[in-house]
Amino acid sequence: MPETMDGVTTPRGAWSAAGAVAGVAGLAISHAATMVLTLRSSPLVAVAELIIQHVPGGLAERAIKVLGSNDKPFLVVVIFLIMMLFAMWAGRLAEHSWWKPILVWVGMGAVGLLAVLTRFDATALDYLPVTAGVVTWIVALSFLTEPLHHVDAEHDTQSDGKSRRSFLIRSGVLGAAGIGVGIFGQNFGAKRRHVEETRRLLNLPVTDPKAPRGTMVDVPDMPSWKTPTGEFYKIHTAVVVPTIEPQDWSLRIHGKVDREITLTYQELVDRPLIQRWITLNCVSNPVGGPLIGNAWWSGVLLADLLEEAGVSGDADAILQTSHDGWTCGTPLDMVTDRQRHAMLAIAMNGEPLPIDHGFPVRTLVPGLYGYVSACKWVVDIEVTKFEDFEAYWTDKGWSEKGPVKIASRIDVPENGDDVETGTVRIGGHAWAQHTGISGVEVAVNGGEWTRVDIGSSPNTDTWVQWMTEVDLEEGDHTVLVRAVGSDGETQTGVERDTRPDGATGWHQIEISAS
Ligand SMILES: Nc1nc2c(c(=O)[nH]1)N[C@H]1C(S)=C(S)[C@@H](COP(=O)(O)O)O[C@H]1N2
Ligand SMILES: [Mo]
């Protein structure tokens, strides 16, 4: 084909070029996604690692001899070039078929997925960069080749010139966008890595005690009373969580106060610290659900800071704002009450807060659901009135106030489990933060409510574990649990949805004994 396109050699070449540009764009996106999510390595590198892992020893040795320590970068470049060949092939296939290129992209994606998911440190997020890359490939190729479909290679007409120009412009835009996103991802990832490093090097004067004696009941497979940080549930609206260097953090306390306060991280850490066991839970936790955790938190008493600021008489709320713009409103009397121990937390289980749990500083108010109190990455506290603002979730149909409702859960056995007939140990948790739990009752197969053993708790702000033994004959059985608060209130069996202010109802499991 003798004809040339401006800059691109032949129409055939244009289809290949479209494939190559789409290929690079997809790789850039997957790299950006990898960096933003701070996963260890991009899918391309994972493929290289997969190959290295399965290459016969002798061959690997020879490669190392020839290439020295460049063997890995070399492999990555080779894989990149092979992918480019496939990408160009996909581009050429697009001339006559819309689905054949998709098969090529999905095939490459499948290899990438295999590589990232078979790594020993694979996480649930690892499929995201691959998916983002494949989607980009498919969309970018159809975007690029759309003008090419209007080019008539045999007869050069004026409209051909337009289509070609359109193709070149699209390639340029897409290529630049891909590179831009790649660089953003790279920088962002580097920033998170840097904050991660600062966090790791922080030496805070905090402790990390074991669960106090008597808190744990003796039931095999019970989750521990103290939730390991890595297992603590996470809820936030931010797609990309804030990464804040402690030296860049400050908190402004203002509004209806006598003296506005601005605190730096160092000033906060230098203040007297309090440390407490506190159970935090989410208003969206369904009956029996997992959105609850118990940790050892270290921080500064909010009541002290608010006293220094001097709150004015007609205020009834604080409006907290996070670095990412998320907001929540908390009753003022609960954060000025010293006995409630509302705090600006800097550490969780003896370590600086993990980034995902609000590093460097988050709020905790025992007895309130997270959505009205536990502001992560908190940077602003305004003393104000409830009637003067709408917070993030209250604006979306959730209740303005969110006191924790008394609740209980069966952890062992799990719903649907098969157990052996005879004596079966059953265990779980019960909570009513800042009120406390005085008892837990269990009913088997619709029988009478029976009091069971409960573990101890260091304060009323934590959950308690409970356990009992029941005799089960062969067949299906149901177990129900309910808690009794230290205020005498028995947990209601009336079933309510999580919205607007927290679920109610008894947790029930069905198990079968054989
Ligand atoms: N900045 C910010 N803070 C937030 C949220 C959020 O979306 N953004 N979610 C809240 C909700 S709904 C809960 S239940 C808790 C969860 O805290 P965790 O992720 O540390 O378990 O954080 C609260 N603080
Ligand atoms: Mo929540």
mmCIF file of C-alpha atoms in Angstrom, residues 32-259:
data_model
loop_
_atom_site.group_PDB
_atom_site.id
_atom_site.type_symbol
_atom_site.label_atom_id
_atom_site.label_comp_id
_atom_site.label_asym_id
_atom_site.label_seq_id
_atom_site.Cartn_x
_atom_site.Cartn_y
_atom_site.Cartn_z
ATOM 1 C CA ALA A 32 -1.160 4.728 38.040
ATOM 2 C CA ALA A 33 -3.766 2.544 39.745
ATOM 3 C CA THR A 34 -1.014 0.413 41.264
ATOM 4 C CA MET A 35 0.738 3.470 42.664
ATOM 5 C CA VAL A 36 -2.382 5.194 43.942
ATOM 6 C CA LEU A 37 -3.464 2.023 45.734
ATOM 7 C CA THR A 38 0.156 1.537 46.834
ATOM 8 C CA LEU A 39 0.154 -2.039 45.741
ATOM 9 C CA ARG A 40 3.604 -3.500 45.472
ATOM 10 C CA SER A 41 4.147 -3.682 41.724
ATOM 11 C CA SER A 42 2.257 -3.094 38.496
ATOM 12 C CA PRO A 43 0.777 -6.032 36.555
ATOM 13 C CA LEU A 44 3.602 -5.836 34.014
ATOM 14 C CA VAL A 45 6.199 -6.328 36.723
ATOM 15 C CA ALA A 46 4.073 -9.069 38.268
ATOM 16 C CA VAL A 47 4.164 -10.943 34.961
ATOM 17 C CA ALA A 48 7.952 -10.648 34.954
ATOM 18 C CA GLU A 49 8.044 -12.032 38.495
ATOM 19 C CA LEU A 50 5.753 -14.872 37.524
ATOM 20 C CA ILE A 51 8.080 -15.820 34.665
ATOM 21 C CA ILE A 52 11.167 -15.590 36.848
ATOM 22 C CA GLN A 53 9.491 -17.819 39.381
ATOM 23 C CA HIS A 54 8.838 -20.537 36.804
ATOM 24 C CA VAL A 55 11.918 -20.302 34.642
ATOM 25 C CA PRO A 56 14.120 -23.414 34.930
ATOM 26 C CA GLY A 57 17.154 -22.821 37.150
ATOM 27 C CA GLY A 58 19.741 -23.446 34.444
ATOM 28 C CA LEU A 59 18.201 -20.965 32.057
ATOM 29 C CA ALA A 60 17.911 -18.351 34.759
ATOM 30 C CA GLU A 61 21.564 -18.827 35.622
ATOM 31 C CA ARG A 62 22.632 -18.359 32.017
ATOM 32 C CA ALA A 63 20.477 -15.238 31.724
ATOM 33 C CA ILE A 64 22.067 -13.798 34.836
ATOM 34 C CA LYS A 65 25.540 -14.569 33.457
ATOM 35 C CA VAL A 66 24.839 -12.750 30.218
ATOM 36 C CA LEU A 67 22.815 -9.871 31.600
ATOM 37 C CA GLY A 68 24.155 -9.537 35.114
ATOM 38 C CA SER A 69 21.878 -7.671 37.475
ATOM 39 C CA ASN A 70 20.067 -6.182 34.484
ATOM 40 C CA ASP A 71 18.219 -9.434 33.974
ATOM 41 C CA LYS A 72 14.998 -8.183 35.566
ATOM 42 C CA PRO A 73 14.731 -4.805 33.827
ATOM 43 C CA PHE A 74 15.621 -6.636 30.619
ATOM 44 C CA LEU A 75 12.787 -9.080 31.164
ATOM 45 C CA VAL A 76 10.361 -6.245 31.862
ATOM 46 C CA VAL A 77 11.385 -4.514 28.633
ATOM 47 C CA VAL A 78 10.982 -7.763 26.674
ATOM 48 C CA ILE A 79 7.508 -8.295 28.125
ATOM 49 C CA PHE A 80 6.643 -4.695 27.315
ATOM 50 C CA LEU A 81 7.725 -5.192 23.688
ATOM 51 C CA ILE A 82 5.796 -8.447 23.384
ATOM 52 C CA MET A 83 2.733 -6.677 24.757
ATOM 53 C CA MET A 84 3.221 -3.922 22.208
ATOM 54 C CA LEU A 85 3.226 -6.547 19.431
ATOM 55 C CA PHE A 86 -0.055 -7.928 20.757
ATOM 56 C CA ALA A 87 -1.415 -4.383 21.086
ATOM 57 C CA MET A 88 -0.516 -3.625 17.472
ATOM 58 C CA TRP A 89 -2.122 -6.882 16.438
ATOM 59 C CA ALA A 90 -5.253 -5.877 18.334
ATOM 60 C CA GLY A 91 -5.137 -2.560 16.462
ATOM 61 C CA ARG A 92 -4.989 -4.294 13.087
ATOM 62 C CA LEU A 93 -7.786 -6.677 14.034
ATOM 63 C CA ALA A 94 -9.954 -3.650 14.773
ATOM 64 C CA GLU A 95 -10.070 -2.872 11.065
ATOM 65 C CA HIS A 96 -12.512 -5.703 10.368
ATOM 66 C CA SER A 97 -13.869 -6.775 13.712
ATOM 67 C CA TRP A 98 -15.007 -5.095 16.893
ATOM 68 C CA TRP A 99 -14.720 -8.162 19.093
ATOM 69 C CA LYS A 100 -11.425 -9.731 18.046
ATOM 70 C CA PRO A 101 -9.317 -6.930 19.551
ATOM 71 C CA ILE A 102 -11.311 -7.258 22.763
ATOM 72 C CA LEU A 103 -10.335 -10.924 22.908
ATOM 73 C CA VAL A 104 -6.677 -9.949 22.602
ATOM 74 C CA TRP A 105 -6.954 -7.347 25.374
ATOM 75 C CA VAL A 106 -8.880 -9.660 27.666
ATOM 76 C CA GLY A 107 -6.352 -12.428 26.981
ATOM 77 C CA MET A 108 -3.491 -10.141 28.009
ATOM 78 C CA GLY A 109 -5.507 -9.025 31.022
ATOM 79 C CA ALA A 110 -6.014 -12.645 32.037
ATOM 80 C CA VAL A 111 -2.259 -13.220 32.068
ATOM 81 C CA GLY A 112 -1.815 -10.077 34.169
ATOM 82 C CA LEU A 113 -4.544 -11.173 36.557
ATOM 83 C CA LEU A 114 -2.989 -14.596 36.951
ATOM 84 C CA ALA A 115 0.339 -12.925 37.714
ATOM 85 C CA VAL A 116 -0.966 -10.513 40.366
ATOM 86 C CA LEU A 117 -3.310 -12.949 42.067
ATOM 87 C CA THR A 118 -0.820 -15.801 42.413
ATOM 88 C CA ARG A 119 1.694 -13.623 44.245
ATOM 89 C CA PHE A 120 2.198 -14.530 47.865
ATOM 90 C CA ASP A 121 1.298 -11.019 48.971
ATOM 91 C CA ALA A 122 -1.753 -10.651 46.750
ATOM 92 C CA THR A 123 -4.492 -8.488 48.222
ATOM 93 C CA ALA A 124 -8.150 -8.167 47.340
ATOM 94 C CA LEU A 125 -7.351 -4.913 45.521
ATOM 95 C CA ASP A 126 -4.813 -6.413 43.142
ATOM 96 C CA TYR A 127 -7.320 -7.082 40.394
ATOM 97 C CA LEU A 128 -8.117 -3.360 40.096
ATOM 98 C CA PRO A 129 -5.057 -2.150 38.141
ATOM 99 C CA VAL A 130 -5.459 -5.017 35.665
ATOM 100 C CA THR A 131 -9.142 -4.286 35.186
ATOM 101 C CA ALA A 132 -8.460 -0.559 34.759
ATOM 102 C CA GLY A 133 -5.816 -1.384 32.142
ATOM 103 C CA VAL A 134 -8.044 -3.720 30.133
ATOM 104 C CA VAL A 135 -10.952 -1.277 30.165
ATOM 105 C CA THR A 136 -8.607 1.497 29.001
ATOM 106 C CA TRP A 137 -7.285 -0.700 26.192
ATOM 107 C CA ILE A 138 -10.755 -1.458 24.887
ATOM 108 C CA VAL A 139 -12.089 2.092 25.158
ATOM 109 C CA ALA A 140 -8.895 3.730 23.862
ATOM 110 C CA LEU A 141 -8.669 1.499 20.819
ATOM 111 C CA SER A 142 -12.228 2.122 19.721
ATOM 112 C CA PHE A 143 -11.746 5.847 20.353
ATOM 113 C CA LEU A 144 -8.606 5.870 18.200
ATOM 114 C CA THR A 145 -9.800 3.681 15.372
ATOM 115 C CA GLU A 146 -13.157 5.380 14.987
ATOM 116 C CA PRO A 147 -11.748 8.004 12.546
ATOM 117 C CA LEU A 148 -9.727 5.314 10.742
ATOM 118 C CA HIS A 149 -12.921 3.571 9.695
ATOM 119 C CA HIS A 150 -13.681 6.635 7.583
ATOM 120 C CA VAL A 151 -10.353 6.612 5.747
ATOM 121 C CA ASP A 152 -10.571 5.099 2.295
ATOM 122 C CA ALA A 153 -7.097 3.787 1.555
ATOM 123 C CA GLU A 154 -7.680 3.454 -2.217
ATOM 124 C CA HIS A 155 -9.144 6.853 -2.987
ATOM 125 C CA ASP A 156 -7.628 9.798 -1.260
ATOM 126 C CA THR A 157 -10.428 12.255 -0.700
ATOM 127 C CA GLN A 158 -10.699 15.434 1.304
ATOM 128 C CA SER A 159 -12.674 13.811 4.036
ATOM 129 C CA ASP A 160 -9.855 11.281 4.373
ATOM 130 C CA GLY A 161 -7.515 14.075 5.287
ATOM 131 C CA LYS A 162 -9.937 15.144 8.017
ATOM 132 C CA SER A 163 -10.213 11.625 9.384
ATOM 133 C CA ARG A 164 -6.444 11.266 9.440
ATOM 134 C CA ARG A 165 -5.990 14.524 11.243
ATOM 135 C CA SER A 166 -8.659 13.465 13.694
ATOM 136 C CA PHE A 167 -6.816 10.178 14.228
ATOM 137 C CA LEU A 168 -3.514 11.939 14.892
ATOM 138 C CA ILE A 169 -5.108 14.399 17.288
ATOM 139 C CA ARG A 170 -6.835 11.593 19.159
ATOM 140 C CA SER A 171 -3.569 9.646 19.409
ATOM 141 C CA GLY A 172 -1.769 12.701 20.715
ATOM 142 C CA VAL A 173 -4.442 13.504 23.286
ATOM 143 C CA LEU A 174 -4.699 9.932 24.488
ATOM 144 C CA GLY A 175 -0.950 9.429 24.650
ATOM 145 C CA ALA A 176 -0.522 12.653 26.642
ATOM 146 C CA ALA A 177 -3.422 11.794 28.968
ATOM 147 C CA GLY A 178 -1.988 8.333 29.572
ATOM 148 C CA ILE A 179 1.420 9.731 30.431
ATOM 149 C CA GLY A 180 -0.155 12.421 32.616
ATOM 150 C CA VAL A 181 -2.131 9.879 34.600
ATOM 151 C CA GLY A 182 0.930 7.660 34.890
ATOM 152 C CA ILE A 183 2.990 10.531 36.321
ATOM 153 C CA PHE A 184 0.198 11.535 38.705
ATOM 154 C CA GLY A 185 -0.043 7.951 39.930
ATOM 155 C CA GLN A 186 3.706 7.767 40.352
ATOM 156 C CA ASN A 187 3.840 10.994 42.383
ATOM 157 C CA PHE A 188 0.829 10.157 44.453
ATOM 158 C CA GLY A 189 2.151 6.707 45.247
ATOM 159 C CA ALA A 190 5.502 8.201 46.183
ATOM 160 C CA LYS A 191 3.737 10.609 48.543
ATOM 161 C CA ARG A 192 1.845 7.820 50.269
ATOM 162 C CA ARG A 193 5.045 5.805 50.548
ATOM 163 C CA HIS A 194 6.732 8.803 52.110
ATOM 164 C CA VAL A 195 3.956 9.346 54.664
ATOM 165 C CA GLU A 196 4.041 5.612 55.393
ATOM 166 C CA GLU A 197 7.765 5.955 56.081
ATOM 167 C CA THR A 198 7.340 9.017 58.353
ATOM 168 C CA ARG A 199 4.630 7.161 60.208
ATOM 169 C CA ARG A 200 6.834 4.136 60.705
ATOM 170 C CA LEU A 201 9.663 6.254 62.107
ATOM 171 C CA LEU A 202 7.425 8.127 64.588
ATOM 172 C CA ASN A 203 8.172 7.266 68.145
ATOM 173 C CA LEU A 204 5.079 8.065 70.182
ATOM 174 C CA PRO A 205 4.971 7.676 73.970
ATOM 175 C CA VAL A 206 2.205 5.080 73.813
ATOM 176 C CA THR A 207 1.789 1.537 75.063
ATOM 177 C CA ASP A 208 0.322 -1.598 73.546
ATOM 178 C CA PRO A 209 -1.146 -3.794 76.269
ATOM 179 C CA LYS A 210 -2.552 -7.261 75.727
ATOM 180 C CA ALA A 211 -6.257 -7.838 76.251
ATOM 181 C CA PRO A 212 -6.853 -7.577 80.031
ATOM 182 C CA ARG A 213 -7.288 -10.832 81.933
ATOM 183 C CA GLY A 214 -10.763 -12.228 81.944
ATOM 184 C CA THR A 215 -11.937 -10.452 78.810
ATOM 185 C CA MET A 216 -11.573 -13.501 76.582
ATOM 186 C CA VAL A 217 -13.923 -16.458 76.809
ATOM 187 C CA ASP A 218 -12.748 -19.949 76.040
ATOM 188 C CA VAL A 219 -14.423 -20.781 72.754
ATOM 189 C CA PRO A 220 -12.339 -22.170 69.888
ATOM 190 C CA ASP A 221 -12.198 -19.847 66.837
ATOM 191 C CA MET A 222 -13.587 -16.820 68.704
ATOM 192 C CA PRO A 223 -12.242 -13.541 67.303
ATOM 193 C CA SER A 224 -9.999 -11.920 69.896
ATOM 194 C CA TRP A 225 -11.428 -9.347 72.280
ATOM 195 C CA LYS A 226 -8.737 -6.903 71.142
ATOM 196 C CA THR A 227 -9.135 -6.507 67.401
ATOM 197 C CA PRO A 228 -5.790 -6.704 65.586
ATOM 198 C CA THR A 229 -5.289 -3.462 63.648
ATOM 199 C CA GLY A 230 -5.096 -5.313 60.333
ATOM 200 C CA GLU A 231 -8.534 -6.840 60.943
ATOM 201 C CA PHE A 232 -10.218 -3.652 62.125
ATOM 202 C CA TYR A 233 -13.063 -2.685 59.768
ATOM 203 C CA LYS A 234 -12.585 0.364 57.578
ATOM 204 C CA ILE A 235 -15.246 2.772 56.396
ATOM 205 C CA HIS A 236 -14.652 5.986 54.517
ATOM 206 C CA THR A 237 -16.121 7.845 51.594
ATOM 207 C CA ALA A 238 -12.729 8.893 50.205
ATOM 208 C CA VAL A 239 -11.790 6.893 47.115
ATOM 209 C CA VAL A 240 -8.183 7.903 47.592
ATOM 210 C CA VAL A 241 -7.478 8.465 51.277
ATOM 211 C CA PRO A 242 -5.671 11.608 52.442
ATOM 212 C CA THR A 243 -1.935 11.234 52.920
ATOM 213 C CA ILE A 244 -0.842 13.871 55.405
ATOM 214 C CA GLU A 245 2.660 14.441 56.702
ATOM 215 C CA PRO A 246 2.428 15.143 60.463
ATOM 216 C CA GLN A 247 4.436 18.336 59.951
ATOM 217 C CA ASP A 248 1.808 19.557 57.480
ATOM 218 C CA TRP A 249 -1.099 18.748 59.784
ATOM 219 C CA SER A 250 -2.820 21.252 62.010
ATOM 220 C CA LEU A 251 -6.173 21.417 63.713
ATOM 221 C CA ARG A 252 -8.212 24.561 64.014
ATOM 222 C CA ILE A 253 -10.778 24.820 66.804
ATOM 223 C CA HIS A 254 -13.015 27.795 66.200
ATOM 224 C CA GLY A 255 -16.612 29.000 66.011
ATOM 225 C CA LYS A 256 -18.502 29.778 69.187
ATOM 226 C CA VAL A 257 -15.362 29.950 71.325
ATOM 227 C CA ASP A 258 -13.619 32.649 73.339
ATOM 228 C CA ARG A 259 -10.186 31.838 71.943
#
